């Protein structure tokens, strides 16, 4: 890895640490949204650096759909223990049981959208005033509109036309009662930056990011895991393939990449050669051209 790239990564790291420290300074009850995915893992790593030798000054929050990859859940619990952080889990299944959310039915059913209700309820119940997330501007066009400090109104909604200026890294965290902020410390990172940082810092990851064999089926240009709750069309046949995840979410919407990459170095080579975006394999983004922006306006991540 070149000295230029290392310098570039250090600049990104410094920027993210600055944002995290601003969150600790400006907010009373922040929380870090932790899915067990690579971006949230990098955020935990950055938080450890930002507040060393003290412990991370905020809990971790995972919104569990009940349809997550077991490898991710196992890693989530192990990492929370290893960094001595309090882990809060919001359950989509509980939201369904309480009538707060309605289970989707049919071939394209997913619990991914239902996370919004559980997330907003959990934020309100715990009176969190800032939720730190791992979204990056290069991921998707709606996320490209986000600032580092992204204001949410009392209903948890986001207005892309009402973003506060952030000149010279001056962040405005003022809010009214009931409002909160979403914070995105790695907004300026790319997928390649994340993987090169993981390599440089030797950060541990769930096994699902590396090549492994799994039952999958092909739908609308995306390989999906053949989980018991995944309803399939008669034409969709299960195949046993070597795959890995580029981005991890609910099983019903996480596309898998055919891959033989079994190391971070291999993944970096693979990403450098691909012409498919990171979220190009996310099945939930195919619902409409504005799927992500519509969900974000309602309070989604």
Short mmCIF file of C-alpha atoms in Angstrom, two decimals:
data_model
loop_
_atom_site.label_atom_id
_atom_site.label_comp_id
_atom_site.label_asym_id
_atom_site.label_seq_id
_atom_site.Cartn_x
_atom_site.Cartn_y
_atom_site.Cartn_z
CA UNK A 1 0.00 0.00 0.00
CA UNK A 2 1.48 3.36 -1.05
CA UNK A 3 2.48 6.08 1.41
CA UNK A 4 -0.02 8.38 -0.35
CA UNK A 5 -2.87 6.03 0.38
CA UNK A 6 -1.78 5.63 3.98
CA UNK A 7 -1.75 9.43 4.34
CA UNK A 8 -5.19 9.57 2.76
CA UNK A 9 -6.52 6.99 5.22
CA UNK A 10 -5.02 8.88 8.15
CA UNK A 11 -6.81 12.03 7.01
CA UNK A 12 -10.11 10.17 6.82
CA UNK A 13 -9.48 8.60 10.22
CA UNK A 14 -8.71 12.00 11.75
CA UNK A 15 -11.88 13.49 10.26
CA UNK A 16 -14.06 10.65 11.61
CA UNK A 17 -12.49 10.86 15.07
CA UNK A 18 -13.14 14.61 15.12
CA UNK A 19 -16.82 14.02 14.28
CA UNK A 20 -17.14 11.35 16.99
CA UNK A 21 -15.65 13.67 19.60
CA UNK A 22 -18.03 16.44 18.51
CA UNK A 23 -20.93 14.04 19.08
CA UNK A 24 -19.71 13.30 22.62
CA UNK A 25 -19.35 17.02 23.28
CA UNK A 26 -22.68 18.22 21.85
CA UNK A 27 -25.16 15.47 22.73
CA UNK A 28 -26.34 14.03 26.03
CA UNK A 29 -27.49 10.54 24.94
CA UNK A 30 -25.77 9.40 21.73
CA UNK A 31 -25.83 5.81 20.50
CA UNK A 32 -23.89 3.95 17.80
CA UNK A 33 -26.00 1.99 15.30
CA UNK A 34 -24.22 -1.37 15.11
CA UNK A 35 -25.28 -4.05 12.65
CA UNK A 36 -22.19 -6.23 12.74
CA UNK A 37 -21.41 -5.07 9.21
CA UNK A 38 -17.99 -3.78 8.14
CA UNK A 39 -18.87 -0.05 8.27
CA UNK A 40 -20.26 -0.20 11.81
CA UNK A 41 -17.29 -2.34 12.86
CA UNK A 42 -14.96 0.38 11.54
CA UNK A 43 -16.99 2.94 13.52
CA UNK A 44 -16.45 0.97 16.73
CA UNK A 45 -12.73 0.78 15.96
CA UNK A 46 -12.62 4.55 15.36
CA UNK A 47 -14.55 5.16 18.59
CA UNK A 48 -12.02 3.14 20.56
CA UNK A 49 -9.28 5.35 19.14
CA UNK A 50 -11.24 8.57 19.66
CA UNK A 51 -11.78 8.05 23.38
CA UNK A 52 -8.77 5.94 24.42
CA UNK A 53 -7.90 5.15 27.19
CA UNK A 54 -11.52 5.63 28.32
CA UNK A 55 -14.22 3.24 27.12
CA UNK A 56 -16.60 4.18 24.32
CA UNK A 57 -18.99 6.76 25.88
CA UNK A 58 -22.15 5.47 24.20
CA UNK A 59 -23.95 2.13 23.84
CA UNK A 60 -24.31 0.07 20.67
CA UNK A 61 -27.77 -0.34 19.13
CA UNK A 62 -28.76 -3.12 16.74
CA UNK A 63 -32.17 -3.35 15.10
CA UNK A 64 -32.68 -7.10 14.76
CA UNK A 65 -35.11 -8.14 12.03
CA UNK A 66 -35.06 -11.75 13.17
CA UNK A 67 -33.91 -12.59 9.65
CA UNK A 68 -30.25 -11.74 10.06
CA UNK A 69 -27.28 -13.91 9.11
CA UNK A 70 -26.26 -15.98 12.18
CA UNK A 71 -22.60 -15.14 11.52
CA UNK A 72 -23.39 -11.43 11.92
CA UNK A 73 -25.30 -11.87 15.18
CA UNK A 74 -22.52 -14.01 16.67
CA UNK A 75 -19.92 -11.40 15.73
CA UNK A 76 -22.11 -8.56 17.05
CA UNK A 77 -22.33 -10.13 20.51
CA UNK A 78 -18.66 -11.04 20.60
CA UNK A 79 -17.51 -7.56 19.60
CA UNK A 80 -19.78 -5.79 22.12
CA UNK A 81 -18.23 -7.95 24.84
CA UNK A 82 -14.68 -7.39 23.64
CA UNK A 83 -14.97 -3.57 23.73
CA UNK A 84 -16.97 -3.60 26.98
CA UNK A 85 -19.89 -1.73 25.42
CA UNK A 86 -23.55 -1.99 26.39
CA UNK A 87 -25.53 -3.59 23.57
CA UNK A 88 -29.18 -2.63 23.05
CA UNK A 89 -31.23 -4.75 20.64
CA UNK A 90 -34.46 -3.50 19.11
CA UNK A 91 -36.61 -6.37 17.84
CA UNK A 92 -38.67 -6.12 14.65
CA UNK A 93 -40.50 -9.28 15.72
CA UNK A 94 -41.64 -7.50 18.90
CA UNK A 95 -42.87 -4.56 16.80
CA UNK A 96 -44.90 -7.03 14.72
CA UNK A 97 -46.26 -8.77 17.85
CA UNK A 98 -47.33 -5.41 19.29
CA UNK A 99 -49.08 -4.39 16.07
CA UNK A 100 -46.59 -1.57 15.48
CA UNK A 101 -45.49 -3.12 12.17
CA UNK A 102 -47.19 -5.40 9.65
CA UNK A 103 -45.37 -8.41 8.24
CA UNK A 104 -45.04 -8.31 4.46
CA UNK A 105 -46.28 -11.29 2.47
CA UNK A 106 -45.41 -12.76 -0.91
CA UNK A 107 -42.35 -13.45 -3.01
CA UNK A 108 -40.68 -10.09 -2.36
CA UNK A 109 -41.54 -9.89 1.35
CA UNK A 110 -38.85 -8.36 3.53
CA UNK A 111 -38.51 -7.11 7.08
CA UNK A 112 -35.93 -4.54 6.05
CA UNK A 113 -38.46 -1.71 5.69
CA UNK A 114 -40.04 -2.64 9.04
CA UNK A 115 -36.81 -1.69 10.80
CA UNK A 116 -37.83 1.98 10.61
CA UNK A 117 -40.63 1.56 13.16
CA UNK A 118 -38.44 -0.41 15.54
CA UNK A 119 -35.56 2.05 15.19
CA UNK A 120 -37.70 5.13 15.88
CA UNK A 121 -39.44 3.42 18.82
CA UNK A 122 -36.10 2.39 20.33
CA UNK A 123 -34.67 5.89 19.92
CA UNK A 124 -37.72 7.39 21.60
CA UNK A 125 -37.84 4.83 24.44
CA UNK A 126 -34.18 5.41 25.29
CA UNK A 127 -34.34 9.18 24.64
CA UNK A 128 -31.34 9.04 22.33
CA UNK A 129 -30.59 12.44 20.82
CA UNK A 130 -27.96 11.31 18.30
CA UNK A 131 -27.63 8.02 16.42
CA UNK A 132 -24.22 7.39 14.84
CA UNK A 133 -24.32 5.37 11.63
CA UNK A 134 -21.88 4.02 9.05
CA UNK A 135 -23.55 5.35 5.90
CA UNK A 136 -21.23 6.73 3.24
CA UNK A 137 -21.99 9.19 0.44
CA UNK A 138 -20.61 6.87 -2.25
CA UNK A 139 -23.11 4.12 -1.46
CA UNK A 140 -26.30 5.50 -2.96
CA UNK A 141 -27.65 8.76 -4.41
CA UNK A 142 -29.94 9.50 -1.43
CA UNK A 143 -27.08 9.02 1.01
CA UNK A 144 -24.98 11.40 -1.07
CA UNK A 145 -27.31 14.17 0.13
CA UNK A 146 -26.51 13.62 3.80
CA UNK A 147 -24.35 15.90 5.96
CA UNK A 148 -22.20 14.69 8.86
CA UNK A 149 -24.91 15.92 11.28
CA UNK A 150 -28.26 14.99 9.71
CA UNK A 151 -31.27 16.53 11.45
CA UNK A 152 -34.43 14.50 12.11
CA UNK A 153 -37.70 16.10 13.23
CA UNK A 154 -39.89 14.99 16.12
CA UNK A 155 -41.32 12.22 13.91
CA UNK A 156 -37.85 10.94 13.02
CA UNK A 157 -38.23 12.16 9.45
CA UNK A 158 -35.48 13.53 7.21
CA UNK A 159 -35.92 16.49 4.85
CA UNK A 160 -33.12 16.52 2.23
CA UNK A 161 -33.97 20.13 1.38
CA UNK A 162 -33.50 21.28 4.96
CA UNK A 163 -29.86 20.44 5.64
CA UNK A 164 -27.70 22.68 7.81
CA UNK A 165 -24.46 24.12 6.40
CA UNK A 166 -21.25 22.56 7.68
CA UNK A 167 -18.58 25.11 6.81
CA UNK A 168 -15.04 24.54 8.15
CA UNK A 169 -16.23 21.44 10.04
CA UNK A 170 -18.50 23.47 12.30
CA UNK A 171 -21.45 21.27 13.25
CA UNK A 172 -24.79 22.56 14.50
CA UNK A 173 -26.36 20.04 16.88
CA UNK A 174 -29.10 22.31 18.21
CA UNK A 175 -32.52 20.69 18.28
CA UNK A 176 -35.99 21.01 19.76
CA UNK A 177 -37.50 18.59 22.27
CA UNK A 178 -38.19 15.24 20.63
CA UNK A 179 -35.88 15.81 17.67
CA UNK A 180 -32.62 13.96 17.12
CA UNK A 181 -29.68 13.71 14.74
CA UNK A 182 -28.18 10.95 12.66
CA UNK A 183 -24.41 11.25 12.57
CA UNK A 184 -22.26 9.88 9.73
CA UNK A 185 -18.54 10.10 10.63
CA UNK A 186 -17.32 8.13 7.59
CA UNK A 187 -19.43 10.01 5.04
CA UNK A 188 -16.40 10.86 2.89
CA UNK A 189 -15.03 7.31 2.81
CA UNK A 190 -15.44 5.02 -0.20
CA UNK A 191 -15.87 1.27 -0.14
CA UNK A 192 -12.22 0.95 -1.14
CA UNK A 193 -11.18 3.27 1.70
CA UNK A 194 -13.03 1.09 4.20
CA UNK A 195 -11.36 -2.10 3.01
CA UNK A 196 -7.89 -0.54 2.87
CA UNK A 197 -8.40 0.79 6.39
CA UNK A 198 -9.51 -2.66 7.57
CA UNK A 199 -6.32 -4.08 6.05
CA UNK A 200 -4.07 -1.36 7.51
CA UNK A 201 -5.60 -1.65 11.00
CA UNK A 202 -5.99 -5.47 10.92
CA UNK A 203 -9.67 -5.23 11.92
CA UNK A 204 -11.55 -8.47 12.57
CA UNK A 205 -14.69 -9.15 10.50
CA UNK A 206 -17.51 -11.71 10.36
CA UNK A 207 -16.69 -14.73 8.21
CA UNK A 208 -19.59 -13.90 5.89
CA UNK A 209 -17.48 -11.23 4.16
CA UNK A 210 -15.11 -13.91 2.86
CA UNK A 211 -15.79 -16.69 0.39
CA UNK A 212 -17.83 -19.59 1.71
CA UNK A 213 -20.27 -22.16 0.35
CA UNK A 214 -23.97 -21.52 0.75
CA UNK A 215 -27.35 -22.46 -0.74
CA UNK A 216 -28.44 -19.58 -2.96
CA UNK A 217 -30.90 -18.79 -5.72
CA UNK A 218 -30.93 -16.19 -8.51
CA UNK A 219 -33.59 -13.48 -8.75
CA UNK A 220 -33.67 -10.36 -10.94
CA UNK A 221 -29.91 -10.22 -11.31
CA UNK A 222 -29.16 -10.88 -7.63
CA UNK A 223 -27.99 -14.01 -5.79
CA UNK A 224 -29.94 -14.41 -2.52
CA UNK A 225 -29.48 -16.81 0.38
CA UNK A 226 -31.97 -19.71 0.40
CA UNK A 227 -33.21 -19.22 3.96
CA UNK A 228 -36.32 -21.13 5.17
CA UNK A 229 -38.43 -17.95 5.29
CA UNK A 230 -37.47 -16.90 1.74
CA UNK A 231 -40.38 -17.76 -0.56
CA UNK A 232 -39.24 -18.70 -4.06
CA UNK A 233 -40.84 -18.84 -7.48
CA UNK A 234 -41.09 -22.31 -9.09
CA UNK A 235 -38.41 -21.28 -11.59
CA UNK A 236 -35.93 -20.26 -8.86
CA UNK A 237 -33.75 -23.28 -8.18
CA UNK A 238 -31.41 -23.57 -5.19
CA UNK A 239 -27.73 -23.90 -6.05
CA UNK A 240 -24.70 -24.51 -3.82
CA UNK A 241 -22.20 -21.76 -4.67
CA UNK A 242 -19.07 -20.06 -3.36
CA UNK A 243 -20.20 -16.56 -2.39
CA UNK A 244 -19.48 -13.69 -0.03
CA UNK A 245 -21.22 -10.49 1.12
CA UNK A 246 -20.10 -7.02 0.04
CA UNK A 247 -22.65 -5.34 2.27
CA UNK A 248 -24.58 -7.06 5.06
CA UNK A 249 -28.21 -6.53 6.02
CA UNK A 250 -31.38 -8.56 6.39
CA UNK A 251 -31.09 -11.90 4.57
CA UNK A 252 -34.12 -11.10 2.42
CA UNK A 253 -32.43 -8.09 0.82
CA UNK A 254 -28.70 -8.86 0.99
CA UNK A 255 -27.31 -9.81 -2.39
CA UNK A 256 -24.39 -12.24 -2.44
CA UNK A 257 -21.37 -11.99 -4.72
CA UNK A 258 -19.93 -15.02 -6.47
CA UNK A 259 -16.38 -14.93 -5.20
CA UNK A 260 -13.22 -16.84 -4.25
CA UNK A 261 -11.82 -13.96 -2.15
CA UNK A 262 -10.71 -15.41 1.18
CA UNK A 263 -8.59 -12.51 2.45
CA UNK A 264 -8.87 -8.73 2.72
CA UNK A 265 -6.17 -8.39 0.06
CA UNK A 266 -8.24 -10.54 -2.32
CA UNK A 267 -11.34 -8.45 -1.61
CA UNK A 268 -9.48 -5.22 -2.39
CA UNK A 269 -8.34 -6.68 -5.72
CA UNK A 270 -11.91 -7.80 -6.45
CA UNK A 271 -13.40 -4.39 -5.70
CA UNK A 272 -10.79 -2.63 -7.83
CA UNK A 273 -11.82 -4.72 -10.83
CA UNK A 274 -15.61 -4.66 -10.41
CA UNK A 275 -17.99 -2.35 -12.27
CA UNK A 276 -20.93 -3.07 -9.94
CA UNK A 277 -21.55 -0.65 -7.07
CA UNK A 278 -21.56 -1.90 -3.50
CA UNK A 279 -25.34 -1.55 -3.19
CA UNK A 280 -25.87 -2.88 -6.70
CA UNK A 281 -26.55 -6.24 -5.11
CA UNK A 282 -29.04 -4.99 -2.50
CA UNK A 283 -32.40 -6.40 -3.53
CA UNK A 284 -34.42 -3.87 -1.49
CA UNK A 285 -32.97 -0.98 -3.52
CA UNK A 286 -34.59 -2.45 -6.63
CA UNK A 287 -38.13 -1.73 -5.42
CA UNK A 288 -38.02 1.71 -7.07
CA UNK A 289 -35.49 4.28 -8.23
CA UNK A 290 -36.19 6.32 -5.10
CA UNK A 291 -36.50 3.42 -2.65
CA UNK A 292 -33.73 4.55 -0.31
CA UNK A 293 -34.72 8.22 -0.27
CA UNK A 294 -38.37 7.36 0.45
CA UNK A 295 -37.35 5.17 3.40
CA UNK A 296 -34.91 7.75 4.74
CA UNK A 297 -37.63 10.42 4.74
CA UNK A 298 -39.69 8.10 6.94
CA UNK A 299 -36.87 7.60 9.44
CA UNK A 300 -34.82 4.75 8.00
CA UNK A 301 -31.03 4.58 8.48
#
